Amino acid sequence: MALGGTIASSLASAEARGITPSLGVANLLASIPAIETVAEVDGVDFRRMPSGDLTFVDLVELAGRIDEALHAGAHGVVVIQGTDTLEETAFALELLVRTTGTVVVTGAMRSPNEVGHDGPANVLAAVRVAAAPRSAHVGCVVVMNDEIHAARFARKTHSTSPATFRSPSAGPLGWCVEGRVRWTSSVRPLADVGRPVVARLAAVAILRLALGDDARLIESLARLDYAGAVIEGFGAGHAPARVVDALETLAQSVPVVLASRTGAGEVLSATYGYPGGEIDLLHRGLVSSGALDALKARVALTLALAAHDNRRDALDAFARVVASVTHE
Ligand code: ASP
């Protein structure tokens, strides 16, 4: 299922100011003859756009198409898209796809115009992973630069490097080498977020806290009609004491999730006792993102809110998803 992105981008004309997603999936597959030795592949042009233009509505539709393909007998599905939002779409697909089967999301950091275009190698590795026998739950994974990353942990960490995708909290699940797929660890299935109703999809804001912040942005969030908010706090989930009242007030009107701006590790729950420490913030009604980073917490909260018609059930579903990211 091709969605566009750098992997499908070229110069539309000699005068064009830059590359744009313009190539179809047939073009890409034709450049990878070795794919035929790995699997029988059906290419679908689902969208042709920069990944920053994708929406949750697109992803709900895409997940439906993936479910149909898996029901129809596909062993796995490869989603080929822009890398800019890939970490969010992969995690959304892990929550949205309901049929057992491997879903692999990949893309490229260098376009077909550039020397060292990484698209064909990434797609070939992705097809190998999607076609590989499953001995444990695989769910949705990101395959780039011959590494396999769990959707829940994968992050784009560099603006141009082909080695941009990493799992800072957990490391990769495995890799591809000499045409083989190697697994070194596995994850368990995520809890069911529910079935999002497209008409109920509503925007959730992310707000990153920074040194010296006051409460103005938090107070204005309450007036902007967001369905919820994710606060990217300092360290293990902390905020300046001067904004805690505003956060508590916000949490009384919409669900507010507390994440860490560090990009790895967990939000704590029982260590720091000062005003604005995680104990205080959780006590004031914020909800922990656990080991999910802010982008993924936003995905989970958006889908949970669209799947349930009341705040309590949505937050329960969100909390179950958070709890299922890791296991004892
Ligand atoms: N801007 C592109 C996109 O996300 C970058 C990429 O494909 O990697 O669609």
Short mmCIF file of C-alpha atoms and ligand atoms in Angstrom, two decimals:
data_model
loop_
_atom_site.label_atom_id
_atom_site.label_comp_id
_atom_site.label_asym_id
_atom_site.label_seq_id
_atom_site.Cartn_x
_atom_site.Cartn_y
_atom_site.Cartn_z
CA MET A 1 0.00 0.00 0.00
CA ALA A 2 1.81 3.10 -1.21
CA LEU A 3 1.04 6.52 0.24
CA GLY A 4 3.68 8.76 -1.37
CA GLY A 5 6.64 10.34 0.46
CA THR A 6 10.29 10.73 -0.56
CA ILE A 7 10.40 7.12 -1.75
CA ALA A 8 7.90 8.06 -4.47
CA SER A 9 9.21 11.56 -5.18
CA SER A 10 10.80 13.01 -8.29
CA LEU A 11 11.24 16.32 -10.10
CA ALA A 12 8.03 16.95 -11.99
CA SER A 13 9.89 19.06 -14.59
CA ALA A 14 13.32 20.58 -15.15
CA GLU A 15 12.00 23.87 -13.75
CA ALA A 16 10.45 22.32 -10.63
CA ARG A 17 11.56 23.88 -7.35
CA GLY A 18 12.01 20.51 -5.68
CA ILE A 19 10.84 16.91 -5.61
CA THR A 20 7.21 15.96 -5.01
CA PRO A 21 5.46 12.59 -4.52
CA SER A 22 4.61 11.69 -8.10
CA LEU A 23 5.60 8.04 -8.68
CA GLY A 24 3.22 5.11 -8.36
CA VAL A 25 3.93 1.84 -6.61
CA ALA A 26 4.31 -0.05 -9.93
CA ASN A 27 7.31 2.14 -10.72
CA LEU A 28 8.92 1.30 -7.37
CA LEU A 29 8.24 -2.43 -7.57
CA ALA A 30 9.66 -2.56 -11.10
CA SER A 31 12.96 -1.30 -9.70
CA ILE A 32 13.19 -4.29 -7.29
CA PRO A 33 13.17 -7.46 -9.44
CA ALA A 34 14.45 -9.53 -6.49
CA ILE A 35 11.09 -9.05 -4.76
CA GLU A 36 9.64 -11.87 -6.91
CA THR A 37 11.92 -14.36 -5.21
CA VAL A 38 10.55 -13.38 -1.80
CA ALA A 39 6.79 -13.03 -2.19
CA GLU A 40 3.92 -12.51 -4.56
CA VAL A 41 3.24 -8.80 -4.17
CA ASP A 42 0.12 -6.82 -5.13
CA GLY A 43 0.83 -3.08 -5.27
CA VAL A 44 -1.90 -0.60 -4.33
CA ASP A 45 -1.64 3.18 -4.76
CA PHE A 46 -3.60 4.25 -1.68
CA ARG A 47 -2.50 7.92 -1.53
CA ARG A 48 0.24 9.97 -3.19
CA MET A 49 1.18 12.75 -0.77
CA PRO A 50 3.80 14.04 1.66
CA SER A 51 3.25 12.13 4.89
CA GLY A 52 2.60 15.39 6.75
CA ASP A 53 -0.67 15.68 4.81
CA LEU A 54 -2.03 12.34 6.07
CA THR A 55 -4.89 12.44 8.58
CA PHE A 56 -6.47 10.02 11.05
CA VAL A 57 -9.34 9.62 8.58
CA ASP A 58 -6.82 8.32 6.01
CA LEU A 59 -5.42 5.91 8.60
CA VAL A 60 -8.81 4.50 9.59
CA GLU A 61 -9.51 3.85 5.90
CA LEU A 62 -6.04 2.37 5.39
CA ALA A 63 -6.48 0.03 8.37
CA GLY A 64 -9.77 -1.15 6.84
CA ARG A 65 -8.00 -1.90 3.55
CA ILE A 66 -5.26 -3.78 5.43
CA ASP A 67 -7.87 -5.84 7.32
CA GLU A 68 -9.52 -6.69 3.98
CA ALA A 69 -6.19 -7.77 2.45
CA LEU A 70 -5.33 -9.95 5.44
CA HIS A 71 -8.82 -11.49 5.45
CA ALA A 72 -8.44 -12.20 1.75
CA GLY A 73 -5.35 -14.30 2.51
CA ALA A 74 -2.38 -11.90 2.40
CA HIS A 75 0.31 -13.12 4.81
CA GLY A 76 1.38 -9.55 5.52
CA VAL A 77 1.03 -5.96 4.35
CA VAL A 78 3.76 -3.41 3.62
CA VAL A 79 2.86 0.25 3.91
CA ILE A 80 5.22 2.55 1.96
CA GLN A 81 5.07 6.20 2.94
CA GLY A 82 6.91 9.38 3.85
CA THR A 83 9.08 9.07 6.92
CA ASP A 84 8.11 12.40 8.50
CA THR A 85 5.03 10.98 10.26
CA LEU A 86 5.84 7.30 9.90
CA GLU A 87 6.27 6.73 13.64
CA GLU A 88 2.72 7.98 14.21
CA THR A 89 1.06 6.08 11.36
CA ALA A 90 2.80 2.82 12.30
CA PHE A 91 1.56 3.08 15.89
CA ALA A 92 -1.94 4.07 14.74
CA LEU A 93 -2.04 1.02 12.45
CA GLU A 94 -0.97 -1.24 15.32
CA LEU A 95 -4.03 0.02 17.21
CA LEU A 96 -6.41 0.05 14.25
CA VAL A 97 -5.70 -3.16 12.32
CA ARG A 98 -7.83 -5.94 13.83
CA THR A 99 -6.76 -8.95 11.78
CA THR A 100 -3.77 -11.12 12.65
CA GLY A 101 -0.91 -10.57 10.22
CA THR A 102 2.33 -8.67 9.99
CA VAL A 103 2.07 -5.03 9.00
CA VAL A 104 5.37 -3.40 8.04
CA VAL A 105 5.79 0.32 7.48
CA THR A 106 8.74 1.62 5.48
CA GLY A 107 9.91 4.55 3.38
CA ALA A 108 13.12 6.17 2.23
CA MET A 109 15.36 9.01 3.29
CA ARG A 110 16.85 9.51 -0.19
CA SER A 111 14.61 9.96 -3.21
CA PRO A 112 15.00 8.06 -6.51
CA ASN A 113 16.79 11.22 -7.76
CA GLU A 114 19.66 10.75 -5.33
CA VAL A 115 22.70 8.50 -5.38
CA GLY A 116 22.22 5.85 -2.72
CA HIS A 117 18.39 5.88 -2.91
CA ASP A 118 17.41 3.62 -0.01
CA GLY A 119 13.83 2.95 -1.12
CA PRO A 120 14.33 -0.34 -3.00
CA ALA A 121 16.45 -1.91 -0.23
CA ASN A 122 13.95 -0.80 2.42
CA VAL A 123 10.98 -2.17 0.49
CA LEU A 124 12.74 -5.48 -0.18
CA ALA A 125 13.59 -5.85 3.53
CA ALA A 126 10.03 -4.85 4.46
CA VAL A 127 8.58 -7.49 2.14
CA ARG A 128 10.92 -10.10 3.63
CA VAL A 129 9.70 -9.24 7.13
CA ALA A 130 6.04 -9.20 6.06
CA ALA A 131 6.44 -12.58 4.35
CA ALA A 132 8.48 -14.22 7.12
CA PRO A 133 6.94 -17.02 9.17
CA ARG A 134 5.60 -15.74 12.48
CA SER A 135 6.63 -17.53 15.61
CA ALA A 136 5.48 -14.77 17.98
CA HIS A 137 3.28 -11.69 17.84
CA VAL A 138 4.77 -9.21 15.39
CA GLY A 139 1.92 -6.74 14.98
CA CYS A 140 3.04 -3.56 13.27
CA VAL A 141 6.75 -2.91 12.79
CA VAL A 142 8.91 -0.29 11.11
CA VAL A 143 11.59 -1.67 8.79
CA MET A 144 14.24 0.82 7.64
CA ASN A 145 17.95 0.48 7.04
CA ASP A 146 17.69 -3.30 7.60
CA GLU A 147 16.47 -2.85 11.19
CA ILE A 148 13.10 -3.96 12.58
CA HIS A 149 11.50 -1.68 15.17
CA ALA A 150 8.28 -2.14 17.15
CA ALA A 151 5.79 0.55 16.12
CA ARG A 152 5.26 1.51 19.78
CA PHE A 153 8.94 2.40 20.28
CA ALA A 154 10.15 3.58 16.84
CA ARG A 155 11.11 7.23 16.45
CA LYS A 156 12.51 9.31 13.60
CA THR A 157 15.68 10.66 15.22
CA HIS A 158 17.56 12.36 12.37
CA SER A 159 16.36 14.68 9.63
CA THR A 160 18.38 13.09 6.80
CA SER A 161 20.28 9.96 7.88
CA PRO A 162 19.12 6.60 6.41
CA ALA A 163 19.66 5.28 9.97
CA THR A 164 17.07 7.72 11.31
CA PHE A 165 14.65 5.18 12.83
CA ARG A 166 15.59 4.03 16.29
CA SER A 167 13.87 2.70 19.38
CA PRO A 168 15.64 4.71 22.10
CA SER A 169 13.71 3.01 24.92
CA ALA A 170 13.97 -0.58 23.80
CA GLY A 171 16.31 -1.14 20.86
CA PRO A 172 15.31 -2.91 17.65
CA LEU A 173 13.32 -6.17 17.58
CA GLY A 174 15.74 -7.61 15.03
CA TRP A 175 17.31 -7.04 11.63
CA CYS A 176 17.62 -8.36 8.10
CA VAL A 177 20.87 -9.92 6.89
CA GLU A 178 21.81 -11.95 3.81
CA GLY A 179 18.15 -12.18 2.88
CA ARG A 180 17.17 -13.52 6.30
CA VAL A 181 15.00 -12.00 9.00
CA ARG A 182 16.53 -12.15 12.49
CA TRP A 183 14.46 -11.54 15.62
CA THR A 184 16.14 -10.77 18.92
CA SER A 185 13.11 -9.80 20.99
CA SER A 186 9.34 -9.49 20.70
CA VAL A 187 6.48 -7.42 22.03
CA ARG A 188 3.01 -8.46 23.18
CA PRO A 189 -0.18 -7.30 21.47
CA LEU A 190 -1.43 -3.87 22.53
CA ALA A 191 -4.74 -3.67 24.40
CA ASP A 192 -7.82 -2.92 22.32
CA VAL A 193 -8.36 0.83 22.01
CA GLY A 194 -11.90 0.26 20.72
CA ARG A 195 -13.34 0.98 17.28
CA PRO A 196 -12.88 4.66 16.41
CA VAL A 197 -15.90 6.33 14.82
CA VAL A 198 -14.65 8.61 12.04
CA ALA A 199 -17.26 11.28 12.78
CA ARG A 200 -15.97 11.46 16.37
CA LEU A 201 -12.29 11.97 15.45
CA ALA A 202 -11.23 15.22 17.10
CA ALA A 203 -7.95 17.07 17.50
CA VAL A 204 -5.67 16.41 20.48
CA ALA A 205 -2.93 19.01 21.11
CA ILE A 206 0.69 18.43 22.11
CA LEU A 207 2.34 21.08 24.24
CA ARG A 208 6.05 20.87 25.05
CA LEU A 209 7.10 22.61 28.27
CA ALA A 210 10.32 24.62 28.31
CA LEU A 211 12.57 26.43 30.74
CA GLY A 212 10.93 29.51 32.18
CA ASP A 213 7.45 28.74 30.76
CA ASP A 214 4.41 30.41 32.25
CA ALA A 215 0.81 29.24 32.00
CA ARG A 216 -0.32 31.28 28.98
CA LEU A 217 -0.27 28.50 26.38
CA ILE A 218 -1.89 26.04 28.79
CA GLU A 219 -4.65 28.53 29.61
CA SER A 220 -5.28 29.27 25.95
CA LEU A 221 -5.49 25.54 25.13
CA ALA A 222 -8.66 25.39 27.22
CA ARG A 223 -10.27 27.93 24.87
CA LEU A 224 -9.19 26.27 21.62
CA ASP A 225 -11.70 23.45 21.59
CA TYR A 226 -9.23 20.56 21.58
CA ALA A 227 -10.66 17.19 22.62
CA GLY A 228 -7.61 16.53 24.78
CA ALA A 229 -3.99 17.47 25.30
CA VAL A 230 -0.62 15.78 25.76
CA ILE A 231 1.83 17.73 27.89
CA GLU A 232 5.48 16.95 27.14
CA GLY A 233 6.91 17.59 30.56
CA PHE A 234 10.50 17.83 31.72
CA GLY A 235 12.43 14.67 32.57
CA ALA A 236 10.26 11.93 33.99
CA GLY A 237 7.07 14.06 33.74
CA HIS A 238 7.53 17.41 35.46
CA ALA A 239 6.28 20.98 35.07
CA PRO A 240 7.15 24.35 36.62
CA ALA A 241 5.24 24.95 39.85
CA ARG A 242 3.82 28.14 38.31
CA VAL A 243 1.75 26.18 35.73
CA VAL A 244 0.28 23.41 37.89
CA ASP A 245 -2.99 25.20 38.64
CA ALA A 246 -3.53 25.81 34.91
CA LEU A 247 -2.81 22.14 34.17
CA GLU A 248 -5.27 21.03 36.84
CA THR A 249 -7.95 23.34 35.44
CA LEU A 250 -7.31 22.07 31.91
CA ALA A 251 -7.55 18.45 33.11
CA GLN A 252 -10.97 19.20 34.57
CA SER A 253 -12.32 20.10 31.12
CA VAL A 254 -10.49 17.66 28.78
CA PRO A 255 -8.27 14.58 29.20
CA VAL A 256 -4.68 15.70 29.73
CA VAL A 257 -1.86 13.17 29.30
CA LEU A 258 1.54 13.64 30.89
CA ALA A 259 4.50 12.51 28.73
CA SER A 260 8.24 13.09 28.83
CA ARG A 261 10.02 15.45 26.45
CA THR A 262 13.19 13.31 26.76
CA GLY A 263 12.00 10.90 24.06
CA ALA A 264 12.84 7.70 25.94
CA GLY A 265 12.04 5.96 29.20
CA GLU A 266 8.90 6.14 31.30
CA VAL A 267 6.96 8.83 33.08
CA LEU A 268 7.50 8.20 36.79
CA SER A 269 4.66 7.99 39.30
CA ALA A 270 6.12 7.84 42.79
CA THR A 271 9.45 9.65 43.04
CA TYR A 272 9.34 13.47 42.97
CA GLY A 273 7.22 15.17 45.62
CA TYR A 274 7.59 18.89 44.77
CA PRO A 275 4.80 20.99 43.20
CA GLY A 276 4.97 20.16 39.47
CA GLY A 277 6.62 16.80 40.12
CA GLU A 278 4.91 13.77 38.62
CA ILE A 279 3.20 12.80 41.89
CA ASP A 280 1.59 16.24 42.07
CA LEU A 281 0.60 16.33 38.39
CA LEU A 282 -0.95 12.85 38.42
CA HIS A 283 -2.77 13.77 41.64
CA ARG A 284 -4.15 16.85 39.87
CA GLY A 285 -5.82 14.68 37.23
CA LEU A 286 -3.20 14.30 34.50
CA VAL A 287 -2.91 10.78 33.08
CA SER A 288 0.45 9.09 32.55
CA SER A 289 1.66 8.15 29.05
CA GLY A 290 3.84 5.44 30.65
CA ALA A 291 6.53 4.43 28.13
CA LEU A 292 4.76 6.07 25.18
CA ASP A 293 6.33 9.24 23.83
CA ALA A 294 4.11 12.28 23.33
CA LEU A 295 3.42 11.62 19.63
CA LYS A 296 2.28 8.09 20.30
CA ALA A 297 0.30 9.08 23.40
CA ARG A 298 -1.50 11.61 21.19
CA VAL A 299 -2.31 8.87 18.65
CA ALA A 300 -3.66 6.57 21.37
CA LEU A 301 -5.71 9.32 23.03
CA THR A 302 -7.13 10.51 19.68
CA LEU A 303 -8.26 6.98 18.78
CA ALA A 304 -9.56 6.22 22.29
CA LEU A 305 -11.65 9.41 22.31
CA ALA A 306 -13.07 8.54 18.88
CA ALA A 307 -13.87 4.99 19.97
CA HIS A 308 -15.84 5.84 23.12
CA ASP A 309 -18.69 8.26 23.67
CA ASN A 310 -17.66 9.23 27.18
CA ARG A 311 -14.47 10.44 28.77
CA ARG A 312 -14.29 7.72 31.44
CA ASP A 313 -14.37 4.84 28.93
CA ALA A 314 -11.91 6.62 26.60
CA LEU A 315 -9.44 7.18 29.42
CA ASP A 316 -9.82 3.57 30.60
CA ALA A 317 -9.05 2.37 27.06
CA PHE A 318 -6.09 4.75 26.87
CA ALA A 319 -4.76 3.48 30.21
CA ARG A 320 -5.10 -0.14 29.06
CA VAL A 321 -3.11 0.65 25.91
CA VAL A 322 -0.41 2.35 27.99
CA ALA A 323 -0.24 -0.64 30.35
CA SER A 324 0.13 -3.05 27.43
CA VAL A 325 3.13 -1.27 25.88
CA THR A 326 5.42 -3.09 28.29
CA HIS A 327 4.96 -6.23 30.36
CA GLU A 328 6.33 -7.53 33.65
N1 ASP B 1 8.64 14.87 3.48
C1 ASP B 1 8.64 13.47 3.16
C2 ASP B 1 7.36 12.83 3.68
O1 ASP B 1 7.25 12.59 4.86
C3 ASP B 1 9.80 12.85 3.75
C4 ASP B 1 9.89 11.39 3.54
O2 ASP B 1 9.19 10.80 2.76
O3 ASP B 1 10.70 10.80 4.19
O4 ASP B 1 6.51 12.50 2.89
#
